[in-house]
Amino acid sequence: MEDLERIQIRARRIISGNLNVYFSLTALAIAMVSEKVQPMCIAIFTALSIYAVGKNYLKIIEIPFLFLLPGIVIILLTVEGETVLEFSIFRITDRSLELTISTLQRTLAALSILFYLISTTTMPEFISALRKLRLPKFLTEIMFLSYRTVQVLYGEAKKFEVSAKVRLGYSDFKNSLSTTFLLSKTLFLRAMNRVEKTSLAMELRGEEIPELNAKSRGFLPSFVIISSMVLVACLK
């Protein structure tokens, strides 16, 4: 399995440099404000990601689904309303179905944008772009630690998945569901522990977050995509 840094370096970029960061963050802001553009975001940024890193995108995107699935299931089965489907002690209502679809759509839109950004932008490029926005130092450090969390999750997820398969953790639906919940919990705890150690080590060594200046390319496609998103968001 390729590590995340190698995937980023080999990525084919239509948009690159600081522009790629600003483009992604602008698209994310629009997607969070307008539900109309969310399906469009999912389609566009998934396509851009697959073009950039190919099948590696599926390896990256599966990590957040380990955390997303339990929450979606809880929403689907706990929100009150008019019953649409009932099986055993579980009940799906019209409101829970509507809220689940809305939450899933918003989350997928955000994830598709963020993981496009992660797939195509190295950490030095990302920090360089943020610093040019004159953001407070603590914000860039938070971004660095968040990024490091994703790196840890990406590395650990595959190890746990292989271990679970060897122990027949996915032998049937019940075991698969149980394994998924356990993986989510374990990955979260492991990531927090590793990130805390990284932060402490950097602080003790007096290290600073690396910075890299890269030439921006892809002004036309980024302008077309953002303009299209704004246009769709403004439609009545």
mmCIF file of N, CA and C in Angstrom, residues 65-121:
data_model
loop_
_atom_site.group_PDB
_atom_site.id
_atom_site.type_symbol
_atom_site.label_atom_id
_atom_site.label_comp_id
_atom_site.label_asym_id
_atom_site.label_seq_id
_atom_site.Cartn_x
_atom_site.Cartn_y
_atom_site.Cartn_z
ATOM 1 N N PHE A 65 -15.575 6.817 6.177
ATOM 2 C CA PHE A 65 -16.829 6.064 6.207
ATOM 3 C C PHE A 65 -16.914 5.169 7.437
ATOM 4 N N LEU A 66 -15.772 4.779 7.978
ATOM 5 C CA LEU A 66 -15.782 4.009 9.219
ATOM 6 C C LEU A 66 -16.377 4.821 10.362
ATOM 7 N N PHE A 67 -16.180 6.143 10.301
ATOM 8 C CA PHE A 67 -16.726 7.029 11.328
ATOM 9 C C PHE A 67 -18.128 7.507 10.964
ATOM 10 N N LEU A 68 -18.400 7.621 9.675
ATOM 11 C CA LEU A 68 -19.686 8.143 9.213
ATOM 12 C C LEU A 68 -20.815 7.139 9.391
ATOM 13 N N LEU A 69 -20.545 5.871 9.115
ATOM 14 C CA LEU A 69 -21.583 4.845 9.122
ATOM 15 C C LEU A 69 -22.354 4.738 10.435
ATOM 16 N N PRO A 70 -21.687 4.666 11.592
ATOM 17 C CA PRO A 70 -22.451 4.560 12.848
ATOM 18 C C PRO A 70 -23.400 5.734 13.073
ATOM 19 N N GLY A 71 -22.947 6.948 12.773
ATOM 20 C CA GLY A 71 -23.796 8.129 12.957
ATOM 21 C C GLY A 71 -25.008 8.120 12.052
ATOM 22 N N ILE A 72 -24.808 7.705 10.797
ATOM 23 C CA ILE A 72 -25.910 7.646 9.836
ATOM 24 C C ILE A 72 -26.947 6.617 10.275
ATOM 25 N N VAL A 73 -26.477 5.470 10.746
ATOM 26 C CA VAL A 73 -27.390 4.414 11.210
ATOM 27 C C VAL A 73 -28.206 4.897 12.409
ATOM 28 N N ILE A 74 -27.564 5.601 13.327
ATOM 29 C CA ILE A 74 -28.261 6.120 14.513
ATOM 30 C C ILE A 74 -29.340 7.121 14.115
ATOM 31 N N ILE A 75 -29.012 8.037 13.204
ATOM 32 C CA ILE A 75 -29.998 9.022 12.734
ATOM 33 C C ILE A 75 -31.174 8.322 12.069
ATOM 34 N N LEU A 76 -30.868 7.336 11.240
ATOM 35 C CA LEU A 76 -31.907 6.635 10.488
ATOM 36 C C LEU A 76 -32.887 5.899 11.392
ATOM 37 N N LEU A 77 -32.412 5.416 12.533
ATOM 38 C CA LEU A 77 -33.245 4.559 13.378
ATOM 39 C C LEU A 77 -33.808 5.238 14.625
ATOM 40 N N THR A 78 -33.447 6.483 14.883
ATOM 41 C CA THR A 78 -33.863 7.107 16.144
ATOM 42 C C THR A 78 -34.759 8.337 16.003
ATOM 43 N N VAL A 79 -34.776 8.972 14.849
ATOM 44 C CA VAL A 79 -35.578 10.189 14.683
ATOM 45 C C VAL A 79 -37.055 9.830 14.545
ATOM 46 N N GLU A 80 -37.893 10.503 15.328
ATOM 47 C CA GLU A 80 -39.329 10.227 15.329
ATOM 48 C C GLU A 80 -40.014 10.817 14.096
ATOM 49 N N GLY A 81 -41.153 10.221 13.744
ATOM 50 C CA GLY A 81 -41.938 10.696 12.609
ATOM 51 C C GLY A 81 -42.902 9.612 12.162
ATOM 52 N N GLU A 82 -43.450 9.776 10.960
ATOM 53 C CA GLU A 82 -44.382 8.790 10.424
ATOM 54 C C GLU A 82 -43.607 7.590 9.891
ATOM 55 N N THR A 83 -44.018 6.388 10.310
ATOM 56 C CA THR A 83 -43.289 5.173 9.947
ATOM 57 C C THR A 83 -43.355 4.901 8.449
ATOM 58 N N VAL A 84 -42.179 4.669 7.878
ATOM 59 C CA VAL A 84 -42.070 4.317 6.460
ATOM 60 C C VAL A 84 -41.749 2.834 6.314
ATOM 61 N N LEU A 85 -40.869 2.342 7.186
ATOM 62 C CA LEU A 85 -40.457 0.943 7.142
ATOM 63 C C LEU A 85 -40.178 0.470 8.560
ATOM 64 N N GLU A 86 -40.640 -0.743 8.861
ATOM 65 C CA GLU A 86 -40.453 -1.280 10.208
ATOM 66 C C GLU A 86 -40.009 -2.731 10.125
ATOM 67 N N PHE A 87 -38.970 -3.063 10.892
ATOM 68 C CA PHE A 87 -38.518 -4.443 10.936
ATOM 69 C C PHE A 87 -37.988 -4.731 12.336
ATOM 70 N N SER A 88 -38.513 -5.802 12.920
ATOM 71 C CA SER A 88 -38.165 -6.180 14.294
ATOM 72 C C SER A 88 -38.416 -4.990 15.226
ATOM 73 N N ILE A 89 -37.425 -4.596 16.008
ATOM 74 C CA ILE A 89 -37.593 -3.471 16.935
ATOM 75 C C ILE A 89 -37.175 -2.140 16.312
ATOM 76 N N PHE A 90 -36.739 -2.173 15.069
ATOM 77 C CA PHE A 90 -36.250 -0.966 14.409
ATOM 78 C C PHE A 90 -37.337 -0.341 13.541
ATOM 79 N N ARG A 91 -37.277 1.000 13.463
ATOM 80 C CA ARG A 91 -38.299 1.718 12.699
ATOM 81 C C ARG A 91 -37.658 2.903 11.977
ATOM 82 N N ILE A 92 -37.948 2.997 10.680
ATOM 83 C CA ILE A 92 -37.475 4.125 9.873
ATOM 84 C C ILE A 92 -38.662 5.034 9.581
ATOM 85 N N THR A 93 -38.518 6.316 9.876
ATOM 86 C CA THR A 93 -39.608 7.271 9.679
ATOM 87 C C THR A 93 -39.303 8.199 8.509
ATOM 88 N N ASP A 94 -40.327 8.957 8.100
ATOM 89 C CA ASP A 94 -40.135 9.895 6.991
ATOM 90 C C ASP A 94 -39.119 10.977 7.354
ATOM 91 N N ARG A 95 -39.181 11.452 8.591
ATOM 92 C CA ARG A 95 -38.241 12.493 9.031
ATOM 93 C C ARG A 95 -36.819 11.956 9.152
ATOM 94 N N SER A 96 -36.678 10.729 9.661
ATOM 95 C CA SER A 96 -35.334 10.148 9.793
ATOM 96 C C SER A 96 -34.720 9.896 8.424
ATOM 97 N N LEU A 97 -35.546 9.472 7.471
ATOM 98 C CA LEU A 97 -35.063 9.233 6.115
ATOM 99 C C LEU A 97 -34.630 10.537 5.457
ATOM 100 N N GLU A 98 -35.445 11.574 5.642
ATOM 101 C CA GLU A 98 -35.125 12.884 5.073
ATOM 102 C C GLU A 98 -33.847 13.456 5.693
ATOM 103 N N LEU A 99 -33.735 13.351 7.017
ATOM 104 C CA LEU A 99 -32.556 13.870 7.709
ATOM 105 C C LEU A 99 -31.301 13.070 7.357
ATOM 106 N N THR A 100 -31.456 11.765 7.196
ATOM 107 C CA THR A 100 -30.324 10.919 6.823
ATOM 108 C C THR A 100 -29.788 11.285 5.446
ATOM 109 N N ILE A 101 -30.701 11.465 4.492
ATOM 110 C CA ILE A 101 -30.297 11.828 3.127
ATOM 111 C C ILE A 101 -29.613 13.187 3.118
ATOM 112 N N SER A 102 -30.195 14.147 3.851
ATOM 113 C CA SER A 102 -29.619 15.493 3.918
ATOM 114 C C SER A 102 -28.228 15.474 4.553
ATOM 115 N N THR A 103 -28.106 14.747 5.666
ATOM 116 C CA THR A 103 -26.814 14.657 6.358
ATOM 117 C C THR A 103 -25.772 13.951 5.506
ATOM 118 N N LEU A 104 -26.190 12.860 4.873
ATOM 119 C CA LEU A 104 -25.270 12.093 4.037
ATOM 120 C C LEU A 104 -24.796 12.911 2.841
ATOM 121 N N GLN A 105 -25.726 13.642 2.228
ATOM 122 C CA GLN A 105 -25.373 14.469 1.072
ATOM 123 C C GLN A 105 -24.387 15.570 1.449
ATOM 124 N N ARG A 106 -24.676 16.254 2.561
ATOM 125 C CA ARG A 106 -23.784 17.322 3.022
ATOM 126 C C ARG A 106 -22.399 16.760 3.387
ATOM 127 N N THR A 107 -22.395 15.623 4.074
ATOM 128 C CA THR A 107 -21.129 15.027 4.489
ATOM 129 C C THR A 107 -20.313 14.556 3.295
ATOM 130 N N LEU A 108 -20.974 13.916 2.339
ATOM 131 C CA LEU A 108 -20.268 13.436 1.148
ATOM 132 C C LEU A 108 -19.712 14.586 0.326
ATOM 133 N N ALA A 109 -20.463 15.687 0.260
ATOM 134 C CA ALA A 109 -19.978 16.868 -0.464
ATOM 135 C C ALA A 109 -18.708 17.404 0.189
ATOM 136 N N ALA A 110 -18.748 17.527 1.517
ATOM 137 C CA ALA A 110 -17.576 18.026 2.241
ATOM 138 C C ALA A 110 -16.393 17.068 2.110
ATOM 139 N N LEU A 111 -16.664 15.781 2.250
ATOM 140 C CA LEU A 111 -15.588 14.790 2.161
ATOM 141 C C LEU A 111 -14.971 14.740 0.772
ATOM 142 N N SER A 112 -15.803 14.829 -0.258
ATOM 143 C CA SER A 112 -15.277 14.770 -1.626
ATOM 144 C C SER A 112 -14.325 15.928 -1.892
ATOM 145 N N ILE A 113 -14.665 17.110 -1.361
ATOM 146 C CA ILE A 113 -13.792 18.281 -1.535
ATOM 147 C C ILE A 113 -12.520 18.140 -0.701
ATOM 148 N N LEU A 114 -12.680 17.796 0.566
ATOM 149 C CA LEU A 114 -11.524 17.691 1.459
ATOM 150 C C LEU A 114 -10.551 16.603 1.018
ATOM 151 N N PHE A 115 -11.087 15.482 0.562
ATOM 152 C CA PHE A 115 -10.195 14.404 0.168
ATOM 153 C C PHE A 115 -9.597 14.621 -1.214
ATOM 154 N N TYR A 116 -10.240 15.437 -2.035
ATOM 155 C CA TYR A 116 -9.571 15.899 -3.255
ATOM 156 C C TYR A 116 -8.372 16.759 -2.862
ATOM 157 N N LEU A 117 -8.595 17.664 -1.916
ATOM 158 C CA LEU A 117 -7.517 18.537 -1.451
ATOM 159 C C LEU A 117 -6.374 17.732 -0.839
ATOM 160 N N ILE A 118 -6.711 16.777 0.003
ATOM 161 C CA ILE A 118 -5.698 15.949 0.654
ATOM 162 C C ILE A 118 -4.943 15.092 -0.359
ATOM 163 N N SER A 119 -5.665 14.602 -1.376
ATOM 164 C CA SER A 119 -5.043 13.732 -2.375
ATOM 165 C C SER A 119 -4.063 14.467 -3.271
ATOM 166 N N THR A 120 -4.265 15.768 -3.455
ATOM 167 C CA THR A 120 -3.481 16.513 -4.449
ATOM 168 C C THR A 120 -2.578 17.593 -3.860
ATOM 169 N N THR A 121 -2.602 17.763 -2.549
ATOM 170 C CA THR A 121 -1.827 18.843 -1.926
ATOM 171 C C THR A 121 -0.995 18.308 -0.769
#
